[in-house]
mmCIF file of N, CA, C and O in Angstrom:
data_model
loop_
_atom_site.group_PDB
_atom_site.id
_atom_site.type_symbol
_atom_site.label_atom_id
_atom_site.label_comp_id
_atom_site.label_asym_id
_atom_site.label_seq_id
_atom_site.Cartn_x
_atom_site.Cartn_y
_atom_site.Cartn_z
ATOM 1 N N UNK A 1 -13.794 14.902 -30.819
ATOM 2 C CA UNK A 1 -12.863 14.438 -29.979
ATOM 3 C C UNK A 1 -12.265 13.667 -30.670
ATOM 4 O O UNK A 1 -12.903 13.172 -31.159
ATOM 5 N N UNK A 2 -10.805 13.191 -30.321
ATOM 6 C CA UNK A 2 -10.613 12.344 -30.347
ATOM 7 C C UNK A 2 -9.085 11.673 -29.896
ATOM 8 O O UNK A 2 -8.209 11.687 -28.483
ATOM 9 N N UNK A 3 -9.589 10.384 -29.743
ATOM 10 C CA UNK A 3 -8.577 9.373 -28.916
ATOM 11 C C UNK A 3 -7.598 8.898 -29.257
ATOM 12 O O UNK A 3 -7.000 7.963 -30.184
ATOM 13 N N UNK A 4 -6.415 9.553 -27.911
ATOM 14 C CA UNK A 4 -5.107 9.200 -28.783
ATOM 15 C C UNK A 4 -4.427 8.353 -27.507
ATOM 16 O O UNK A 4 -3.380 7.626 -28.607
ATOM 17 N N UNK A 5 -4.577 7.667 -26.617
ATOM 18 C CA UNK A 5 -4.568 6.271 -25.884
ATOM 19 C C UNK A 5 -5.140 6.076 -25.367
ATOM 20 O O UNK A 5 -5.587 6.464 -24.665
ATOM 21 N N UNK A 6 -4.971 4.741 -24.689
ATOM 22 C CA UNK A 6 -5.876 4.037 -23.835
ATOM 23 C C UNK A 6 -5.135 2.907 -23.866
ATOM 24 O O UNK A 6 -4.113 2.680 -22.960
ATOM 25 N N UNK A 7 -5.396 3.743 -21.289
ATOM 26 C CA UNK A 7 -4.175 4.050 -20.589
ATOM 27 C C UNK A 7 -4.848 2.356 -19.319
ATOM 28 O O UNK A 7 -5.892 2.943 -19.216
ATOM 29 N N UNK A 8 -4.414 1.430 -18.719
ATOM 30 C CA UNK A 8 -5.095 0.606 -18.077
ATOM 31 C C UNK A 8 -4.465 1.198 -16.753
ATOM 32 O O UNK A 8 -3.041 0.718 -16.697
ATOM 33 N N UNK A 9 -5.254 1.004 -15.794
ATOM 34 C CA UNK A 9 -4.936 1.412 -14.605
ATOM 35 C C UNK A 9 -3.925 0.017 -14.108
ATOM 36 O O UNK A 9 -5.709 -0.675 -12.963
ATOM 37 N N UNK A 10 -3.796 -0.760 -12.904
ATOM 38 C CA UNK A 10 -3.402 -2.174 -12.258
ATOM 39 C C UNK A 10 -2.959 -1.599 -11.112
ATOM 40 O O UNK A 10 -1.999 -1.605 -10.865
ATOM 41 N N UNK A 11 -3.903 -1.317 -10.164
ATOM 42 C CA UNK A 11 -3.497 -2.319 -8.884
ATOM 43 C C UNK A 11 -2.083 -3.105 -8.016
ATOM 44 O O UNK A 11 -3.012 -4.602 -8.540
ATOM 45 N N UNK A 12 -1.164 -2.621 -7.923
ATOM 46 C CA UNK A 12 -0.207 -3.787 -7.774
ATOM 47 C C UNK A 12 -0.519 -4.595 -6.468
ATOM 48 O O UNK A 12 0.055 -5.930 -6.618
ATOM 49 N N UNK A 13 -1.047 -4.131 -5.712
ATOM 50 C CA UNK A 13 -2.046 -5.563 -4.564
ATOM 51 C C UNK A 13 -2.858 -5.940 -4.170
ATOM 52 O O UNK A 13 -2.558 -6.722 -4.517
ATOM 53 N N UNK A 14 -3.614 -5.578 -5.250
ATOM 54 C CA UNK A 14 -4.814 -6.144 -5.878
ATOM 55 C C UNK A 14 -5.413 -7.269 -7.397
ATOM 56 O O UNK A 14 -5.918 -7.621 -8.111
ATOM 57 N N UNK A 15 -4.390 -6.670 -8.529
ATOM 58 C CA UNK A 15 -3.993 -6.427 -9.951
ATOM 59 C C UNK A 15 -4.339 -8.065 -9.907
ATOM 60 O O UNK A 15 -4.764 -8.444 -11.267
ATOM 61 N N UNK A 16 -3.919 -8.472 -9.428
ATOM 62 C CA UNK A 16 -3.355 -10.522 -9.846
ATOM 63 C C UNK A 16 -4.446 -10.607 -9.264
ATOM 64 O O UNK A 16 -4.983 -11.667 -10.197
ATOM 65 N N UNK A 17 -6.381 -10.731 -8.419
ATOM 66 C CA UNK A 17 -6.746 -11.976 -8.205
ATOM 67 C C UNK A 17 -7.708 -10.944 -9.270
ATOM 68 O O UNK A 17 -8.903 -11.681 -9.494
ATOM 69 N N UNK A 18 -7.966 -9.704 -9.397
ATOM 70 C CA UNK A 18 -8.602 -8.917 -10.659
ATOM 71 C C UNK A 18 -8.577 -10.000 -12.143
ATOM 72 O O UNK A 18 -9.173 -10.095 -12.610
ATOM 73 N N UNK A 19 -7.011 -9.648 -12.629
ATOM 74 C CA UNK A 19 -7.077 -11.133 -13.539
ATOM 75 C C UNK A 19 -7.456 -11.999 -13.594
ATOM 76 O O UNK A 19 -7.660 -12.576 -15.016
ATOM 77 N N UNK A 20 -7.561 -12.092 -12.477
ATOM 78 C CA UNK A 20 -7.806 -13.876 -12.259
ATOM 79 C C UNK A 20 -9.958 -14.050 -12.569
ATOM 80 O O UNK A 20 -9.909 -15.415 -13.293
ATOM 81 N N UNK A 21 -10.116 -13.176 -11.725
ATOM 82 C CA UNK A 21 -11.609 -13.442 -11.849
ATOM 83 C C UNK A 21 -12.589 -12.051 -12.141
ATOM 84 O O UNK A 21 -13.132 -12.885 -12.726
ATOM 85 N N UNK A 22 -11.950 -11.200 -12.345
ATOM 86 C CA UNK A 22 -12.528 -10.446 -13.548
ATOM 87 C C UNK A 22 -12.320 -10.938 -15.308
ATOM 88 O O UNK A 22 -10.834 -9.929 -15.839
ATOM 89 N N UNK A 23 -13.499 -10.878 -16.358
ATOM 90 C CA UNK A 23 -12.822 -11.330 -17.946
ATOM 91 C C UNK A 23 -12.221 -9.683 -19.042
ATOM 92 O O UNK A 23 -11.402 -9.968 -18.416
ATOM 93 N N UNK A 24 -13.411 -9.191 -17.686
ATOM 94 C CA UNK A 24 -13.189 -7.482 -18.233
ATOM 95 C C UNK A 24 -11.928 -6.680 -17.942
ATOM 96 O O UNK A 24 -10.734 -5.979 -18.741
ATOM 97 N N UNK A 25 -10.914 -7.100 -16.804
ATOM 98 C CA UNK A 25 -9.403 -6.845 -16.228
ATOM 99 C C UNK A 25 -8.766 -7.291 -17.636
ATOM 100 O O UNK A 25 -8.005 -6.217 -17.968
ATOM 101 N N UNK A 26 -9.205 -8.432 -17.616
ATOM 102 C CA UNK A 26 -8.203 -9.207 -19.316
ATOM 103 C C UNK A 26 -8.306 -7.756 -20.300
ATOM 104 O O UNK A 26 -7.134 -8.139 -20.961
ATOM 105 N N UNK A 27 -9.503 -8.196 -20.167
ATOM 106 C CA UNK A 27 -9.714 -7.433 -21.517
ATOM 107 C C UNK A 27 -8.616 -5.781 -21.401
ATOM 108 O O UNK A 27 -8.548 -5.181 -23.123
ATOM 109 N N UNK A 28 -9.347 -4.644 -20.657
ATOM 110 C CA UNK A 28 -8.844 -3.756 -20.989
ATOM 111 C C UNK A 28 -6.910 -4.016 -20.531
ATOM 112 O O UNK A 28 -6.858 -3.027 -21.397
ATOM 113 N N UNK A 29 -6.272 -4.454 -19.851
ATOM 114 C CA UNK A 29 -5.647 -5.031 -20.271
ATOM 115 C C UNK A 29 -4.585 -5.869 -21.917
ATOM 116 O O UNK A 29 -3.689 -4.371 -21.958
ATOM 117 N N UNK A 30 -5.426 -6.213 -22.147
ATOM 118 C CA UNK A 30 -5.054 -7.034 -23.516
ATOM 119 C C UNK A 30 -5.285 -5.768 -24.438
ATOM 120 O O UNK A 30 -3.983 -5.720 -26.016
ATOM 121 N N UNK A 31 -5.940 -4.310 -24.327
ATOM 122 C CA UNK A 31 -6.359 -3.623 -26.033
ATOM 123 C C UNK A 31 -5.464 -1.901 -25.714
ATOM 124 O O UNK A 31 -5.889 -1.549 -25.605
ATOM 125 N N UNK A 32 -4.879 -1.848 -24.429
ATOM 126 C CA UNK A 32 -4.415 -0.649 -23.604
ATOM 127 C C UNK A 32 -2.975 -0.495 -24.618
ATOM 128 O O UNK A 32 -2.719 -1.286 -25.163
ATOM 129 N N UNK A 33 -3.062 0.450 -24.644
ATOM 130 C CA UNK A 33 -1.507 1.235 -25.377
ATOM 131 C C UNK A 33 -0.583 1.422 -24.204
ATOM 132 O O UNK A 33 0.111 1.127 -24.821
ATOM 133 N N UNK A 34 -1.161 1.308 -23.006
ATOM 134 C CA UNK A 34 -0.337 1.320 -22.528
ATOM 135 C C UNK A 34 -0.736 1.491 -20.675
ATOM 136 O O UNK A 34 -2.030 1.777 -20.592
ATOM 137 N N UNK A 35 -0.402 1.082 -20.512
ATOM 138 C CA UNK A 35 0.164 0.188 -18.666
ATOM 139 C C UNK A 35 0.215 0.726 -17.551
ATOM 140 O O UNK A 35 1.016 1.671 -17.503
ATOM 141 N N UNK A 36 -0.187 0.941 -16.927
ATOM 142 C CA UNK A 36 -0.009 2.211 -14.983
ATOM 143 C C UNK A 36 -0.361 0.839 -13.960
ATOM 144 O O UNK A 36 -1.686 0.357 -13.643
ATOM 145 N N UNK A 37 0.987 0.419 -14.108
ATOM 146 C CA UNK A 37 1.131 -0.459 -12.514
ATOM 147 C C UNK A 37 0.764 0.392 -10.994
ATOM 148 O O UNK A 37 1.726 1.361 -11.014
ATOM 149 N N UNK A 38 -0.419 0.323 -10.313
ATOM 150 C CA UNK A 38 0.088 1.315 -9.237
ATOM 151 C C UNK A 38 0.498 1.236 -8.098
ATOM 152 O O UNK A 38 0.388 -0.261 -8.260
ATOM 153 N N UNK A 39 0.579 1.788 -7.009
ATOM 154 C CA UNK A 39 0.066 1.132 -4.950
ATOM 155 C C UNK A 39 1.803 0.267 -5.440
ATOM 156 O O UNK A 39 1.543 -0.355 -4.318
ATOM 157 N N UNK A 40 2.786 0.566 -6.375
ATOM 158 C CA UNK A 40 3.863 -0.095 -5.973
ATOM 159 C C UNK A 40 5.162 0.708 -4.920
ATOM 160 O O UNK A 40 5.295 -0.793 -4.306
ATOM 161 N N UNK A 41 4.967 1.116 -3.907
ATOM 162 C CA UNK A 41 5.173 1.210 -2.655
ATOM 163 C C UNK A 41 4.647 0.669 -1.758
ATOM 164 O O UNK A 41 5.107 0.417 -0.962
ATOM 165 N N UNK A 42 3.380 0.790 -2.228
ATOM 166 C CA UNK A 42 3.449 -0.435 -0.695
ATOM 167 C C UNK A 42 3.045 -1.748 -1.797
ATOM 168 O O UNK A 42 2.736 -3.026 -0.305
ATOM 169 N N UNK A 43 3.330 -2.575 -2.476
ATOM 170 C CA UNK A 43 3.430 -3.945 -2.671
ATOM 171 C C UNK A 43 4.449 -3.819 -3.526
ATOM 172 O O UNK A 43 4.255 -5.082 -4.041
ATOM 173 N N UNK A 44 5.318 -3.111 -3.976
ATOM 174 C CA UNK A 44 6.240 -4.024 -4.017
ATOM 175 C C UNK A 44 6.218 -3.392 -5.996
ATOM 176 O O UNK A 44 5.063 -3.107 -6.231
ATOM 177 N N UNK A 45 7.261 -4.215 -6.319
ATOM 178 C CA UNK A 45 7.581 -3.985 -7.873
ATOM 179 C C UNK A 45 6.537 -4.854 -8.068
ATOM 180 O O UNK A 45 6.327 -5.041 -10.410
ATOM 181 N N UNK A 46 6.366 -6.356 -7.807
ATOM 182 C CA UNK A 46 5.279 -6.834 -8.533
ATOM 183 C C UNK A 46 6.086 -7.330 -9.764
ATOM 184 O O UNK A 46 5.138 -7.504 -10.616
ATOM 185 N N UNK A 47 6.295 -8.273 -9.876
ATOM 186 C CA UNK A 47 7.136 -9.273 -10.804
ATOM 187 C C UNK A 47 6.768 -9.667 -11.202
ATOM 188 O O UNK A 47 6.848 -10.222 -12.355
ATOM 189 N N UNK A 48 5.480 -11.055 -10.280
ATOM 190 C CA UNK A 48 4.848 -11.133 -11.126
ATOM 191 C C UNK A 48 3.335 -11.377 -11.668
ATOM 192 O O UNK A 48 2.839 -11.648 -13.519
ATOM 193 N N UNK A 49 3.080 -9.961 -11.202
ATOM 194 C CA UNK A 49 2.274 -9.572 -12.275
ATOM 195 C C UNK A 49 2.335 -8.677 -13.557
ATOM 196 O O UNK A 49 1.339 -8.356 -14.509
ATOM 197 N N UNK A 50 3.273 -8.597 -13.226
ATOM 198 C CA UNK A 50 3.968 -7.488 -14.483
ATOM 199 C C UNK A 50 3.969 -8.443 -15.550
ATOM 200 O O UNK A 50 3.695 -8.206 -16.491
ATOM 201 N N UNK A 51 4.453 -9.914 -15.238
ATOM 202 C CA UNK A 51 5.091 -11.171 -16.171
ATOM 203 C C UNK A 51 3.813 -11.165 -16.941
ATOM 204 O O UNK A 51 3.307 -11.720 -18.123
ATOM 205 N N UNK A 52 2.505 -11.223 -15.814
ATOM 206 C CA UNK A 52 1.321 -11.257 -16.241
ATOM 207 C C UNK A 52 0.734 -10.780 -17.755
ATOM 208 O O UNK A 52 -0.321 -10.564 -18.612
ATOM 209 N N UNK A 53 0.820 -8.967 -17.183
ATOM 210 C CA UNK A 53 0.863 -7.960 -17.260
ATOM 211 C C UNK A 53 1.091 -8.073 -18.924
ATOM 212 O O UNK A 53 0.420 -7.931 -20.055
ATOM 213 N N UNK A 54 2.362 -8.159 -19.268
ATOM 214 C CA UNK A 54 2.954 -8.566 -20.820
ATOM 215 C C UNK A 54 2.838 -9.899 -21.731
ATOM 216 O O UNK A 54 3.035 -9.393 -22.615
ATOM 217 N N UNK A 55 2.400 -10.613 -19.953
ATOM 218 C CA UNK A 55 1.527 -11.739 -21.773
ATOM 219 C C UNK A 55 0.835 -11.483 -21.828
ATOM 220 O O UNK A 55 0.095 -11.977 -23.364
ATOM 221 N N UNK A 56 -0.263 -10.819 -21.713
ATOM 222 C CA UNK A 56 -1.597 -10.426 -22.110
ATOM 223 C C UNK A 56 -1.166 -9.742 -23.123
ATOM 224 O O UNK A 56 -2.102 -9.008 -24.261
ATOM 225 N N UNK A 57 -0.142 -8.300 -22.607
ATOM 226 C CA UNK A 57 -0.451 -7.513 -23.414
ATOM 227 C C UNK A 57 1.102 -6.939 -24.462
ATOM 228 O O UNK A 57 2.291 -6.559 -23.366
ATOM 229 N N UNK A 58 1.885 -7.689 -24.790
ATOM 230 C CA UNK A 58 3.110 -8.384 -24.747
ATOM 231 C C UNK A 58 4.245 -5.800 -25.297
ATOM 232 O O UNK A 58 4.948 -6.014 -25.277
ATOM 233 N N UNK A 59 3.571 -5.310 -26.329
ATOM 234 C CA UNK A 59 3.532 -4.781 -26.928
ATOM 235 C C UNK A 59 3.758 -3.364 -25.823
ATOM 236 O O UNK A 59 4.320 -1.696 -25.995
ATOM 237 N N UNK A 60 2.462 -3.174 -24.755
ATOM 238 C CA UNK A 60 1.930 -2.060 -24.310
ATOM 239 C C UNK A 60 3.221 -1.116 -23.203
ATOM 240 O O UNK A 60 3.664 -2.385 -22.240
ATOM 241 N N UNK A 61 3.706 -0.661 -23.288
ATOM 242 C CA UNK A 61 4.716 0.160 -21.524
ATOM 243 C C UNK A 61 4.616 0.319 -20.619
ATOM 244 O O UNK A 61 3.314 0.258 -20.100
ATOM 245 N N UNK A 62 5.097 -0.647 -19.816
ATOM 246 C CA UNK A 62 4.262 -0.408 -18.792
ATOM 247 C C UNK A 62 5.649 0.132 -17.683
ATOM 248 O O UNK A 62 6.335 0.687 -16.927
ATOM 249 N N UNK A 63 4.482 1.322 -17.409
ATOM 250 C CA UNK A 63 4.516 1.924 -16.586
ATOM 251 C C UNK A 63 4.133 2.678 -14.575
ATOM 252 O O UNK A 63 3.409 1.212 -14.366
ATOM 253 N N UNK A 64 5.325 2.597 -13.685
ATOM 254 C CA UNK A 64 4.527 2.147 -12.184
ATOM 255 C C UNK A 64 5.061 3.550 -11.793
ATOM 256 O O UNK A 64 5.876 4.514 -11.882
ATOM 257 N N UNK A 65 3.708 3.343 -10.276
ATOM 258 C CA UNK A 65 3.473 4.250 -9.844
ATOM 259 C C UNK A 65 3.999 4.250 -8.576
ATOM 260 O O UNK A 65 3.367 3.086 -7.727
ATOM 261 N N UNK A 66 4.221 5.259 -7.688
ATOM 262 C CA UNK A 66 4.732 4.748 -6.660
ATOM 263 C C UNK A 66 4.625 6.882 -5.636
ATOM 264 O O UNK A 66 4.294 7.532 -6.506
ATOM 265 N N UNK A 67 3.963 6.639 -4.133
ATOM 266 C CA UNK A 67 2.362 7.542 -3.978
ATOM 267 C C UNK A 67 1.920 8.172 -4.765
ATOM 268 O O UNK A 67 2.439 9.434 -4.552
ATOM 269 N N UNK A 68 1.259 7.712 -5.873
ATOM 270 C CA UNK A 68 0.973 8.874 -6.945
ATOM 271 C C UNK A 68 1.533 9.044 -7.779
ATOM 272 O O UNK A 68 0.861 10.602 -7.905
ATOM 273 N N UNK A 69 3.344 8.782 -7.977
ATOM 274 C CA UNK A 69 3.624 9.797 -8.667
ATOM 275 C C UNK A 69 4.262 8.704 -9.563
ATOM 276 O O UNK A 69 4.994 7.685 -9.691
ATOM 277 N N UNK A 70 4.282 9.569 -10.987
ATOM 278 C CA UNK A 70 4.458 8.881 -12.546
ATOM 279 C C UNK A 70 5.534 9.214 -13.429
ATOM 280 O O UNK A 70 5.648 10.250 -13.481
ATOM 281 N N UNK A 71 7.015 8.606 -12.746
ATOM 282 C CA UNK A 71 7.516 9.191 -14.583
ATOM 283 C C UNK A 71 6.915 10.385 -15.495
ATOM 284 O O UNK A 71 5.891 8.813 -16.172
ATOM 285 N N UNK A 72 7.073 11.216 -15.974
ATOM 286 C CA UNK A 72 6.614 10.837 -17.072
ATOM 287 C C UNK A 72 6.335 10.903 -18.405
ATOM 288 O O UNK A 72 5.963 10.815 -19.531
ATOM 289 N N UNK A 73 8.439 10.476 -18.407
ATOM 290 C CA UNK A 73 8.431 9.837 -19.420
ATOM 291 C C UNK A 73 8.188 8.190 -20.173
ATOM 292 O O UNK A 73 7.980 7.008 -20.659
#
C-alpha cells in the first residue's frame, strides 16, 4: 500500500486542552498533511484553537467539519 497523506482530526470542543496536556496530540498535528477541525457546529470555529494549530503546522490546510460533514474541496 502507499501512504498518500496524514490527516489529524482535532475536536473543536476539547482540542485546546488536548494540545496543552498531550505531547502526542501536538506531534500528530505538527506532522499532518491536513487538519480536520471537527464539531465546529457545537464549539464554533474556535479561532484561538485554529491559531494554535497553525502555529504547530503552518503548512497544513485546516478544514472545518460541522454535523459530521466536510466540504470535500
